[in-house]
Tab-separated table of C-alpha atoms in Angstrom:
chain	number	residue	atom	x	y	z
A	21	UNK	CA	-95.915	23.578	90.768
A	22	UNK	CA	-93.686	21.456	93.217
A	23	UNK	CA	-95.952	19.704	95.541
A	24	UNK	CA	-96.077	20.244	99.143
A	25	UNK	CA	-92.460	22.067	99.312
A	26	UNK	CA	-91.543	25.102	100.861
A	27	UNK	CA	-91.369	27.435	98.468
A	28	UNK	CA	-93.606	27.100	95.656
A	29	UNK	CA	-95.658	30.350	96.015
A	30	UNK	CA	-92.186	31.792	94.747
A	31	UNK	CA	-92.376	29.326	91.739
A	32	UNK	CA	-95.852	29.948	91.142
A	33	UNK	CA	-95.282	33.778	90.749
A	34	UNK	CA	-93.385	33.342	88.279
A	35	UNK	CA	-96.227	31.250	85.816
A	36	UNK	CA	-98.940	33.424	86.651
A	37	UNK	CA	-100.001	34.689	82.857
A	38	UNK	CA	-102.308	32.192	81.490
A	39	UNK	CA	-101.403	31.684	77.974
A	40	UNK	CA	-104.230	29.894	76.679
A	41	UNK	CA	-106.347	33.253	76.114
A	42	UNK	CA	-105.341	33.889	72.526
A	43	UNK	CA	-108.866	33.685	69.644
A	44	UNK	CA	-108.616	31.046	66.913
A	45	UNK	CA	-108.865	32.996	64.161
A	46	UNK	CA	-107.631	30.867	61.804
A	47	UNK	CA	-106.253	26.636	61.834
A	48	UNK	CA	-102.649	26.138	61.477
A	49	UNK	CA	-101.578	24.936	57.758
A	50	UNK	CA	-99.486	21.944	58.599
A	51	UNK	CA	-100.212	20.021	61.098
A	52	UNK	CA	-97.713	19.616	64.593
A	53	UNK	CA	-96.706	17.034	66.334
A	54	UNK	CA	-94.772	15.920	69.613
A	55	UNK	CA	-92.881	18.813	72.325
A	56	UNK	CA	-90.230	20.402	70.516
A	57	UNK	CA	-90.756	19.459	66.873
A	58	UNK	CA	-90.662	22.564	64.215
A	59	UNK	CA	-93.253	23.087	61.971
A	60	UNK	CA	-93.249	25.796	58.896
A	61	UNK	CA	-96.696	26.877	57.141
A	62	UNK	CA	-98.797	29.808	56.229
A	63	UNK	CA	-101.397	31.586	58.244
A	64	UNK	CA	-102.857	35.521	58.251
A	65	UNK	CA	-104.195	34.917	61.895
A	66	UNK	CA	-102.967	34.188	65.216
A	67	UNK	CA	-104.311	30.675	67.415
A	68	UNK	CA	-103.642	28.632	69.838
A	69	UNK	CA	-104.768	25.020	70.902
A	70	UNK	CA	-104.243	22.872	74.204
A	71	UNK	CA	-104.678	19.211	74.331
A	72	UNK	CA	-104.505	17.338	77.225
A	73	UNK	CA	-102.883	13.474	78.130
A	74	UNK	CA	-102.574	12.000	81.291
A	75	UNK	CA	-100.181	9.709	82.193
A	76	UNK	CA	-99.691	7.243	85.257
A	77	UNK	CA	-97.512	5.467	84.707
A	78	UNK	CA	-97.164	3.810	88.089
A	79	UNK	CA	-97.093	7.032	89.464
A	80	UNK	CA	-98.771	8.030	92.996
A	81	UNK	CA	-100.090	10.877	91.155
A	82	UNK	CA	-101.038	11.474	87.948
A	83	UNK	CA	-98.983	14.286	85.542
A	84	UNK	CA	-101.160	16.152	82.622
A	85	UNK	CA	-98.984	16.697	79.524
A	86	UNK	CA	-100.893	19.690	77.824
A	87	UNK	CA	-99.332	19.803	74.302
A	88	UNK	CA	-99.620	24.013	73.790
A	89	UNK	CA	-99.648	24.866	70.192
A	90	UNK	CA	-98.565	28.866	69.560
A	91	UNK	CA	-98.587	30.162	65.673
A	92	UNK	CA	-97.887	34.435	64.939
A	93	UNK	CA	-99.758	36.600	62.937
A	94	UNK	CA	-97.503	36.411	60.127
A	95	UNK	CA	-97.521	32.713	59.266
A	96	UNK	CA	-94.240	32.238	60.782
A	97	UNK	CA	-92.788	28.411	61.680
A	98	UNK	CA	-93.545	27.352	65.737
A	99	UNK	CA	-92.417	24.992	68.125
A	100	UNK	CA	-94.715	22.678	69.712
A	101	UNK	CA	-94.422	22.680	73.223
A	102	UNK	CA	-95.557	19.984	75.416
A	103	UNK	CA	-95.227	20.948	79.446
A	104	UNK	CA	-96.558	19.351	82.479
A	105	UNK	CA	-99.061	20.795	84.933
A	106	UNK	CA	-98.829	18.175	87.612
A	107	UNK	CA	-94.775	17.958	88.071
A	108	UNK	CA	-92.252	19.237	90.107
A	109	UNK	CA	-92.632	22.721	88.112
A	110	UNK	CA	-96.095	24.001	87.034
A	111	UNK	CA	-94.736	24.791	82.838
A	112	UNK	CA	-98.098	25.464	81.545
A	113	UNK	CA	-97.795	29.130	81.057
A	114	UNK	CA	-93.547	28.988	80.832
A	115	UNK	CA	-93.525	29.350	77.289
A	116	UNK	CA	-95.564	32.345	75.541
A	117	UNK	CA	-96.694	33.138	71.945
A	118	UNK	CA	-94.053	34.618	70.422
A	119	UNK	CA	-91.224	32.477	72.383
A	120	UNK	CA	-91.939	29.535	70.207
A	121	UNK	CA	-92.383	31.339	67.168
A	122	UNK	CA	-89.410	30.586	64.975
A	123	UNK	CA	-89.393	33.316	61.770
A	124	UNK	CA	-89.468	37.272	63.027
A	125	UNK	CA	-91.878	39.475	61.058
A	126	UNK	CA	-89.178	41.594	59.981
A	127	UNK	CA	-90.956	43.986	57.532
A	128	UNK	CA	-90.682	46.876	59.767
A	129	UNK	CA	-87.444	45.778	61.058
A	130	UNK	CA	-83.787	48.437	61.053
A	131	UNK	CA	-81.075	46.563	59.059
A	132	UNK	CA	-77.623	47.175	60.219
A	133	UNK	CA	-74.116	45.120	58.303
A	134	UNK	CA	-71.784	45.463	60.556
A	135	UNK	CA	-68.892	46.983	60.283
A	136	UNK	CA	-65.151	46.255	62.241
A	137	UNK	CA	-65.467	48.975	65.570
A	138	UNK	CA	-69.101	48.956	65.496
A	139	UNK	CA	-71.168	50.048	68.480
A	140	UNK	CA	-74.803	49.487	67.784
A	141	UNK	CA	-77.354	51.204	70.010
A	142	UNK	CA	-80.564	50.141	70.618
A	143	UNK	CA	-83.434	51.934	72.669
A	144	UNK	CA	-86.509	50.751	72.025
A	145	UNK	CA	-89.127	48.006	71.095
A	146	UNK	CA	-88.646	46.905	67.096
A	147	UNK	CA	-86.958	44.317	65.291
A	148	UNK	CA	-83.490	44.532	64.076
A	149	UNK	CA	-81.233	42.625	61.568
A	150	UNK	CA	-77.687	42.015	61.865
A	151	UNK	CA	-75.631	40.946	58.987
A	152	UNK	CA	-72.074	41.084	57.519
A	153	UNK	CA	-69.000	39.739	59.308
A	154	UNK	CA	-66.722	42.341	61.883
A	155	UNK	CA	-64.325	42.462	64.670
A	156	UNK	CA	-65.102	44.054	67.718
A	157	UNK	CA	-68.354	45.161	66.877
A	158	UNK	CA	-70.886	45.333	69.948
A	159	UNK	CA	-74.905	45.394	70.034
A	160	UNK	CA	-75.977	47.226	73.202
A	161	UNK	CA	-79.795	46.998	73.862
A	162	UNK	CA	-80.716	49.914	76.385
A	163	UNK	CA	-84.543	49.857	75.836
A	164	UNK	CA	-87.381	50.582	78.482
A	165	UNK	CA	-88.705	48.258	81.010
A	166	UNK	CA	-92.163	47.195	78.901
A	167	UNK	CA	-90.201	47.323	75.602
A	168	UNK	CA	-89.290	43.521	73.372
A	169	UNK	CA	-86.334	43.703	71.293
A	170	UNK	CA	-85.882	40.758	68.377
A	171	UNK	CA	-82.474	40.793	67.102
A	172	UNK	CA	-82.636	38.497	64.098
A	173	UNK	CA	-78.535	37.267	63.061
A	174	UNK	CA	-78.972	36.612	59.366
A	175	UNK	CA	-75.135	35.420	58.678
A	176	UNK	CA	-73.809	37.855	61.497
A	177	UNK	CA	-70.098	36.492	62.030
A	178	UNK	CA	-68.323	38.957	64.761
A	179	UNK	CA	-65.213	38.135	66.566
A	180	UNK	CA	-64.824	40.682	69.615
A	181	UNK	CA	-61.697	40.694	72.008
A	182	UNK	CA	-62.680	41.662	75.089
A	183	UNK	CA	-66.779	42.861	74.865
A	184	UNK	CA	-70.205	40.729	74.587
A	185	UNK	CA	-71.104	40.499	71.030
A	186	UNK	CA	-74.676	40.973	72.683
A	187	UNK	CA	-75.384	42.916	75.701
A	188	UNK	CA	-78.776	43.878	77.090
A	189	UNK	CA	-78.455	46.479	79.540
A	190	UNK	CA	-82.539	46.958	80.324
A	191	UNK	CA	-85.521	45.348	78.131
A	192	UNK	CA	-88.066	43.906	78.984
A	193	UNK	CA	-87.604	40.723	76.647
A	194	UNK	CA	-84.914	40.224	73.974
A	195	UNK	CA	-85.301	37.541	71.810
A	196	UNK	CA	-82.351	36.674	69.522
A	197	UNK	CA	-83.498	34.638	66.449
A	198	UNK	CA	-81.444	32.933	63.371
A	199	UNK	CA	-82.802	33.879	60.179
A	200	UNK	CA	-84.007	30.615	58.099
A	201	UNK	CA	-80.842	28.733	56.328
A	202	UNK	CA	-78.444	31.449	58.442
A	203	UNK	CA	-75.291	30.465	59.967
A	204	UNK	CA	-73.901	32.673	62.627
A	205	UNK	CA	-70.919	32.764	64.533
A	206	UNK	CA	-70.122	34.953	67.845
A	207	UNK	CA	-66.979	35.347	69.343
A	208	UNK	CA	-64.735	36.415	72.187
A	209	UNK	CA	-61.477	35.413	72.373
A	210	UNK	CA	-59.780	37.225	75.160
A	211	UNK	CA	-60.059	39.006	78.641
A	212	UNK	CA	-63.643	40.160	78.711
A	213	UNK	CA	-64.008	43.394	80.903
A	214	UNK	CA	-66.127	44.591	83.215
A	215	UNK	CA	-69.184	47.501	82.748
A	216	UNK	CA	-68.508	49.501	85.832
A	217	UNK	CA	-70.016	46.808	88.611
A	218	UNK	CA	-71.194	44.467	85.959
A	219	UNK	CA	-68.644	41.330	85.014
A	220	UNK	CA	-69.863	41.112	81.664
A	221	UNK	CA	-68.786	37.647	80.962
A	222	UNK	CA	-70.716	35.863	77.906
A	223	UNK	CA	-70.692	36.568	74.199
A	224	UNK	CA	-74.240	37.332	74.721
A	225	UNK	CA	-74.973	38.669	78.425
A	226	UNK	CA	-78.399	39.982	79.442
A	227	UNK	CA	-79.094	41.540	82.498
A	228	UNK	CA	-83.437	40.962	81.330
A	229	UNK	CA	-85.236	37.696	80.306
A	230	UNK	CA	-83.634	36.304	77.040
A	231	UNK	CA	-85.019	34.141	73.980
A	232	UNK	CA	-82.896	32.387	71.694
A	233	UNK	CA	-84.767	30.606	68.641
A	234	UNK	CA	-85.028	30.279	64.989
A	235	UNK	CA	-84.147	28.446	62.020
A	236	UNK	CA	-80.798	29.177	61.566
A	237	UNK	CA	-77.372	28.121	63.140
A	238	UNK	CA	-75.646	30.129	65.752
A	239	UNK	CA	-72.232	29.004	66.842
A	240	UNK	CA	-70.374	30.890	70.013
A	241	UNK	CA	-66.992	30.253	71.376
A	242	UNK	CA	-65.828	32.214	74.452
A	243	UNK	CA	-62.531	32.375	77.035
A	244	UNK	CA	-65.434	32.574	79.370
A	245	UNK	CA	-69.396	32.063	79.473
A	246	UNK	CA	-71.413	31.554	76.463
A	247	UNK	CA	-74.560	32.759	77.238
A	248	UNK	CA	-75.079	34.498	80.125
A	249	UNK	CA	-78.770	35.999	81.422
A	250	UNK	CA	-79.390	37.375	85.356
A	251	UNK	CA	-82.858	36.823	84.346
A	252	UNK	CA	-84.607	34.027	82.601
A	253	UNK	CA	-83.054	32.346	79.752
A	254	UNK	CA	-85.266	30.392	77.206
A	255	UNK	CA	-84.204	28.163	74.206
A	256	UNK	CA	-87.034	27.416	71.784
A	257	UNK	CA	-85.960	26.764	68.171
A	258	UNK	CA	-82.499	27.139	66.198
A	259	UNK	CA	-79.432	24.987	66.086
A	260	UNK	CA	-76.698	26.351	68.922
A	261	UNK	CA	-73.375	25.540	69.234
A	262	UNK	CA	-71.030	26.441	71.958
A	263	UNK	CA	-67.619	25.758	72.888
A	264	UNK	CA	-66.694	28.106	75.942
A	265	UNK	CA	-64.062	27.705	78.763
A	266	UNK	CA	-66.794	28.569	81.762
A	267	UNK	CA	-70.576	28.057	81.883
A	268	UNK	CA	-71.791	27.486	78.092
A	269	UNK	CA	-75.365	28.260	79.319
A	270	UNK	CA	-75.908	30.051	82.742
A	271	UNK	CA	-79.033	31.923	84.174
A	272	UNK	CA	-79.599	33.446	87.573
A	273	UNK	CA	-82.606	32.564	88.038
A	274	UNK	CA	-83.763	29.854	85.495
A	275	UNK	CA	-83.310	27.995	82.061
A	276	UNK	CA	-86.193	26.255	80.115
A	277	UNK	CA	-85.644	24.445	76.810
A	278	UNK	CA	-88.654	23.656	74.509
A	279	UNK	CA	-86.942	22.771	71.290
A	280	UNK	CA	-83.566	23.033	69.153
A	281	UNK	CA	-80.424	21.247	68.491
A	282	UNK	CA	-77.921	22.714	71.287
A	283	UNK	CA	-74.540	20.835	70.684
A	284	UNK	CA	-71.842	22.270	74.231
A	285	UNK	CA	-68.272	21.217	74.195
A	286	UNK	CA	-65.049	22.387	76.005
A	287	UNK	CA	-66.946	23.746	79.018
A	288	UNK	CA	-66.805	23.501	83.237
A	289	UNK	CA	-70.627	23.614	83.270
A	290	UNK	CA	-72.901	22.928	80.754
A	291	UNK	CA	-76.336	24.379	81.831
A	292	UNK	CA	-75.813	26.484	84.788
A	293	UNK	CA	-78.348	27.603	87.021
A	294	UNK	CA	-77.725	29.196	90.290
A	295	UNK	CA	-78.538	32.906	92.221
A	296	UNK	CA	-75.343	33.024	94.841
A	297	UNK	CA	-78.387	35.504	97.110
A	298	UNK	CA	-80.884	32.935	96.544
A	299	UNK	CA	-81.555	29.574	97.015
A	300	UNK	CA	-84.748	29.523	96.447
A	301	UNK	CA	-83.856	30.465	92.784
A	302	UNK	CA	-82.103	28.539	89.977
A	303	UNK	CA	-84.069	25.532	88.278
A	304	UNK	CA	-83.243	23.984	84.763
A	305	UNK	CA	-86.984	22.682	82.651
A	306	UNK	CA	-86.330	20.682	79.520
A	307	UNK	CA	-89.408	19.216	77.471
A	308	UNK	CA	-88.023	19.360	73.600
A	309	UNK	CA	-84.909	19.553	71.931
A	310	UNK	CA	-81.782	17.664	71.440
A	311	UNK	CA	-79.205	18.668	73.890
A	312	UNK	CA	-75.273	16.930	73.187
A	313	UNK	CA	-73.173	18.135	76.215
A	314	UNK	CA	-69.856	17.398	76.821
A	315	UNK	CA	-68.684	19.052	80.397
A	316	UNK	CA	-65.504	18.680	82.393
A	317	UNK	CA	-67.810	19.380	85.274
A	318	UNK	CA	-71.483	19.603	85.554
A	319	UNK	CA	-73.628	18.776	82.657
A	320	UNK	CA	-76.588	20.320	84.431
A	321	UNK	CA	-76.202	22.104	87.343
A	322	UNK	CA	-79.101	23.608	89.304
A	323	UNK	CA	-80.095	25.289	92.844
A	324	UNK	CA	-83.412	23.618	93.164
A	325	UNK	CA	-85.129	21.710	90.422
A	326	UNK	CA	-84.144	19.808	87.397
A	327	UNK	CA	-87.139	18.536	85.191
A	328	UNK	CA	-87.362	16.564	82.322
A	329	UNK	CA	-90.501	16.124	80.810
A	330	UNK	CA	-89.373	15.307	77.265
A	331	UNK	CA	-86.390	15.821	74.593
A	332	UNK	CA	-83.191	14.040	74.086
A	333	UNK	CA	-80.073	14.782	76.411
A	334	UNK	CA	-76.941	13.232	75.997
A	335	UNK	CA	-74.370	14.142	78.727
A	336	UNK	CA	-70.845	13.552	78.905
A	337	UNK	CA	-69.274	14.735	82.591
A	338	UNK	CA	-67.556	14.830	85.835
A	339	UNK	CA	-71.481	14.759	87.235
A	340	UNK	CA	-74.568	14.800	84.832
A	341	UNK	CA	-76.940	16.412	86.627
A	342	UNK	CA	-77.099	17.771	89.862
A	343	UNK	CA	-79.934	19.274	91.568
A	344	UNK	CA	-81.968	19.483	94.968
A	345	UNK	CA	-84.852	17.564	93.236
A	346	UNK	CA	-84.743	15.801	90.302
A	347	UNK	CA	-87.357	14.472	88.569
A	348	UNK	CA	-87.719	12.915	84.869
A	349	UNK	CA	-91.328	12.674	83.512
A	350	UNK	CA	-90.393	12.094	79.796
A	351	UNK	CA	-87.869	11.807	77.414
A	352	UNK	CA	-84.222	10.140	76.560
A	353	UNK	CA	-81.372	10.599	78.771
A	354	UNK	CA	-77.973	9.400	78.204
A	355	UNK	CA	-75.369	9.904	81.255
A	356	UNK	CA	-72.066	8.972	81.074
A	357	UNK	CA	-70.063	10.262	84.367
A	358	UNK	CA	-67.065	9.849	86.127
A	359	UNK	CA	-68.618	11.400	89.707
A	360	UNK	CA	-72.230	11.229	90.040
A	361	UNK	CA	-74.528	10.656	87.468
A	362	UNK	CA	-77.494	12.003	88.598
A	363	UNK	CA	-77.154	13.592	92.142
A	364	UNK	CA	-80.125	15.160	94.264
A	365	UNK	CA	-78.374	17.260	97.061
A	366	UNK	CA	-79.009	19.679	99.679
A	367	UNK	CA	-78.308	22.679	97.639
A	368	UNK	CA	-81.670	24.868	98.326
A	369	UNK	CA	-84.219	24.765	101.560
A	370	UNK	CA	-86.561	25.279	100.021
A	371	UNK	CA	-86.566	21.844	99.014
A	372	UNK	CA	-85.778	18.164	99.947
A	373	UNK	CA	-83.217	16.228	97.852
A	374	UNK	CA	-85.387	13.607	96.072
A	375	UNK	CA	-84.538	11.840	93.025
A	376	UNK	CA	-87.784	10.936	91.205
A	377	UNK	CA	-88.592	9.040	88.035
A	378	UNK	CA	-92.064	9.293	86.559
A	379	UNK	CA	-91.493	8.047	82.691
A	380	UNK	CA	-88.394	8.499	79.800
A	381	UNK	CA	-85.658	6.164	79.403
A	382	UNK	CA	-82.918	7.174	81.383
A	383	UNK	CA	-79.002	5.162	80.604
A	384	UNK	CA	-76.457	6.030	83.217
A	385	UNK	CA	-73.207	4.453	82.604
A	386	UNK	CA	-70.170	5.117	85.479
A	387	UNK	CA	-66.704	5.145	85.670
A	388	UNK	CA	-64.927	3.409	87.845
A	389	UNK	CA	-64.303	4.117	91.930
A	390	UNK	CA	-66.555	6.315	93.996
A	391	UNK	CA	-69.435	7.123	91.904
A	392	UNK	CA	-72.702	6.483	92.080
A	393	UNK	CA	-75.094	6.154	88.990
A	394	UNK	CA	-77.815	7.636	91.031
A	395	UNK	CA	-77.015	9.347	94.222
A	396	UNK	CA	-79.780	11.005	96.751
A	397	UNK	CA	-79.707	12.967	100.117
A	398	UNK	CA	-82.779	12.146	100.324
A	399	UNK	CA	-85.337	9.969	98.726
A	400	UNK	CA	-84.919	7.967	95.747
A	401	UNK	CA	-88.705	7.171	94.083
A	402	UNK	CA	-89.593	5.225	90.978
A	403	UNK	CA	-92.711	4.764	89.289
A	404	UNK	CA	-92.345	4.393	86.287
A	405	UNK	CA	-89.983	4.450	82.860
A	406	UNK	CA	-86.549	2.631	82.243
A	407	UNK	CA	-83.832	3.070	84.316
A	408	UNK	CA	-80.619	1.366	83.654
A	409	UNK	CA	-77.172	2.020	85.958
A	410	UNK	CA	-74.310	0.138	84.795
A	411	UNK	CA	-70.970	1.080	87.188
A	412	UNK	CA	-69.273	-0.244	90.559
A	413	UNK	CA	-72.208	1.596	92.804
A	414	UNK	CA	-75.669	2.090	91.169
A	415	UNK	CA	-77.962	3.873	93.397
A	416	UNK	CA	-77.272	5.590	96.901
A	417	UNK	CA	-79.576	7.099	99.282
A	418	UNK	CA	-79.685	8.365	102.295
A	419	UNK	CA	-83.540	8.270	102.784
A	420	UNK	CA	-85.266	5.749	101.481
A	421	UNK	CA	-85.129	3.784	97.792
A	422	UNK	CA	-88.504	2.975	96.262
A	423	UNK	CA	-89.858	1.268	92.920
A	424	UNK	CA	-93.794	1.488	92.529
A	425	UNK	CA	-93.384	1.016	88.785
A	426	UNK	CA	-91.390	1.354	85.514
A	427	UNK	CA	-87.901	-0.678	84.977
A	428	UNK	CA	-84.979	-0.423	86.760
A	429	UNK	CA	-81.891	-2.061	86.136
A	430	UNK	CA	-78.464	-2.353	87.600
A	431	UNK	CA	-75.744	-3.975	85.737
A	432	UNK	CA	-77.572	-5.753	83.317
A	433	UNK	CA	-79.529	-7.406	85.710
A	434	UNK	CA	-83.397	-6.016	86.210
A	435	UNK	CA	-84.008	-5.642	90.172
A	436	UNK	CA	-87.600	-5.423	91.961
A	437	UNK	CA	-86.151	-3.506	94.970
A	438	UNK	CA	-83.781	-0.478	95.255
A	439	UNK	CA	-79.901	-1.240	96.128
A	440	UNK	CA	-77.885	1.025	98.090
A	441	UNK	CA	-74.114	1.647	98.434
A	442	UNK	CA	-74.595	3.420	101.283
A	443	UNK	CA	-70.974	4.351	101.827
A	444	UNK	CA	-70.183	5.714	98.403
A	445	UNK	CA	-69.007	3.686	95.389
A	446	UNK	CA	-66.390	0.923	96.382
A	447	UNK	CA	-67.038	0.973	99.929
A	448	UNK	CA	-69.749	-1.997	100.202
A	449	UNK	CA	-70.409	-3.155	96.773
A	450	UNK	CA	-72.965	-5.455	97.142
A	451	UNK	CA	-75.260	-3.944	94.828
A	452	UNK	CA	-73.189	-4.422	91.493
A	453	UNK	CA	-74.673	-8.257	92.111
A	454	UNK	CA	-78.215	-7.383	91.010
A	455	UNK	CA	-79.600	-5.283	93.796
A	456	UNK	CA	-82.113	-7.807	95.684
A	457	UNK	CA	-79.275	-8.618	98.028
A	458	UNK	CA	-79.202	-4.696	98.994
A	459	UNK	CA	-82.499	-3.520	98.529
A	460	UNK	CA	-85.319	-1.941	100.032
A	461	UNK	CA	-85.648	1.151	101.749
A	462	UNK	CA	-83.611	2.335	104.849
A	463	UNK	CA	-84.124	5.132	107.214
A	464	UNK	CA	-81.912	7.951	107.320
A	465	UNK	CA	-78.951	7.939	108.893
């Protein structure tokens, strides 16, 4: 849960179900490893397991990692899930069961091989295959409120003109999972148009919570969004491409990435998370995966929160992540910007705009001019991990700049106290020299 911010009885709300209830019936066949790592084996029974690591770090306060374990009842492949209890955002419960369960039980499941024209209907709980390759085929999922929906694409290649491929009208969860060795491709190549009120945007738009994993490959292209959901929107397993001309992932209320290989190109904004009513909503969670982004914008754009608490992202933008707070706990980042390349703004009151490192290596590397490797409207706090800024202006606050721990260096040089431009990239310069010269913390202005 964010600590002491406004707000965070909202957050809370939404991590109420304690997922840790589940019987051992019977130990997993192959053993798992670290957050986001994919595991295949055989089992009759359904368990779960929790282990716990804490970490300091340097850190004023310490963050659990619990490393939450989830296998079906059908021996299916899972994702390992490692999520922090003591961070920005309280993950333990984010991720359930049958989220990180990679292989749908599909021996009870409708079959459908699409044909060009196709409308598929679909009104209630079960699992469904699609297959076969078609043009303007759609899958409409009109199902009641308490009903789950698996669509599982087992080499489903559909090219539509102006519809989602996908569209979930009412559900209470759809999950969309890629059949073992599948490769998939969904497609929209023109003017998409609107349901009545609705601007149906994405390839695959869901107006309910929405799970994409598996083993397979999915690959969408769109004139607009990718994947849209006005609910949450949940990556676990699967490979993903996307090369759209909008938003190639964008949620209204929040996106959370456990695992998979999610490769964006040609896009505005990456990872897009943002409730126009709201801005108490929209916050971006990564703790798995491998996540290659390359955004003529915002490689991850969010109202409130951005955490990190493990995975690999690689970013290639205008800005590389933008946020309210920010906060990395785990994990690789890469940024390479030509803006900001990591910038903690006033976008929601519900929080204030803090930068915060707690562990990972994070590499920002800036283009030249006004940018700033690591800019803050607020407070910038380190305690611990490796930070590295290479560019013209390499950290800006306009609260205060501390290190209690980790690594940070600008320019090649490794600095014991924070610099700050203080008028934007270019304007003073001082702290492409090291940092000492610059550093320590400042009041606001």
């Amino acid at each position: 849960m964010p600590m002491h911010q406004k707000g965070d009885e909202l957050m809370h709300k939404k991590f109420t179900k304690r997922f840790f209830t589940f019987l051992i019936t019977l130990a997993l066949a192959g053993s798992m490893a670290a957050c986001g790592s994919a595991a295949t084996g055989s089992t009759t029974g359904s368990t779960s397991s929790v282990s716990s690591e804490t970490s300091t770090s340097g850190n004023t306060e310490a963050t659990t990692v619990e490393k939450v374990t989830a296998t079906s009842t059908a021996g299916n492949a899972t994702t390992v899930a490692a999520v922090t209890t003591g961070g920005a955002i309280d993950a333990s419960d984010m991720f359930t069961e049958r989220d990180l369960t990679q292989i749908a039980d599909t021996s009870e499941a409708t079959t459908y091989e699409v044909t060009d024209g196709q409308k598929i209907e679909i009104t209630e709980a079960g699992v469904y295959v699609i297959t076969g390759t078609a043009t303007n085929a759609t899958i409409t999922v009109s199902a009641a409120d308490e009903d789950k929906v698996q669509i599982v694409l087992d080499n489903a290649n559909i090219t539509n003109d102006s519809k989602p491929v996908i569209y979930v009208k009412s559900a209470d969860k759809v999950f969309v999972t890629t059949a073992a060795g599948s490769e998939n491709s969904l497609s929209v190549t023109g003017t998409f148009t609107a349901d009545g009120s609705t601007n149906t945007d994405a390839v695959i738009f869901s107006k309910e919570d929405l799970v994409l994993n598996g083993l397979g490959t999915l690959s969408i292209t769109s004139s607009e969004n990718g994947i849209t959901s006005k609910d949450d929107l949940k990556i676990t397993g699967g490979t993903i491409n996307l090369s759209v001309a909008d938003a190639a992932l964008e949620s209204k209320d929040d996106i959370e990435i456990a695992d998979g290989t999610i490769n964006i190109t040609g896009c505005k904004d990456a990872l897009h998370a943002e409730d126009d009513d709201d801005d108490s909503k929209g916050f971006v969670y990564i703790c798995g995966g491998t996540l290659t982004i390359n955004a003529s914008d915002d490689g991850i754009h969010a109202t409130t929160i951005v955490q990190i608490d493990g995975g690999t992202v690689n970013i290639s933008a205008s800005e590389g992540i933008e946020g309210t707070w920010i906060q990395i706990n785990d994990g690789t980042v890469n940024i390479t910007a030509t803006d900001d390349g990591i910038n903690a703004a006033n976008k929601s009151k519900s929080y204030s705009p803090k930068a915060e490192f707690n562990g990972g290596t994070v590499t920002i590397d800036m283009g030249q001019g006004d940018t700033d490797g690591v800019d803050s409207n607020g407070d910038i706090i380190i305690n611990g991990g490796t930070i590295s800024v290479t560019g013209q202006s390499t950290f800006d606050y306009d609260g205060t700049g501390t290190i209690n721990g980790g690594t940070v260096i600008c320019n090649g040089e490794q600095v014991t106290t924070l610099p700050n431009q203080m008028m934007g990239g270019g304007g003073m310069g001082g702290d492409n020299m090291g940092g000492d010269n610059m550093g320590g913390a400042r009041g606001p202005h």
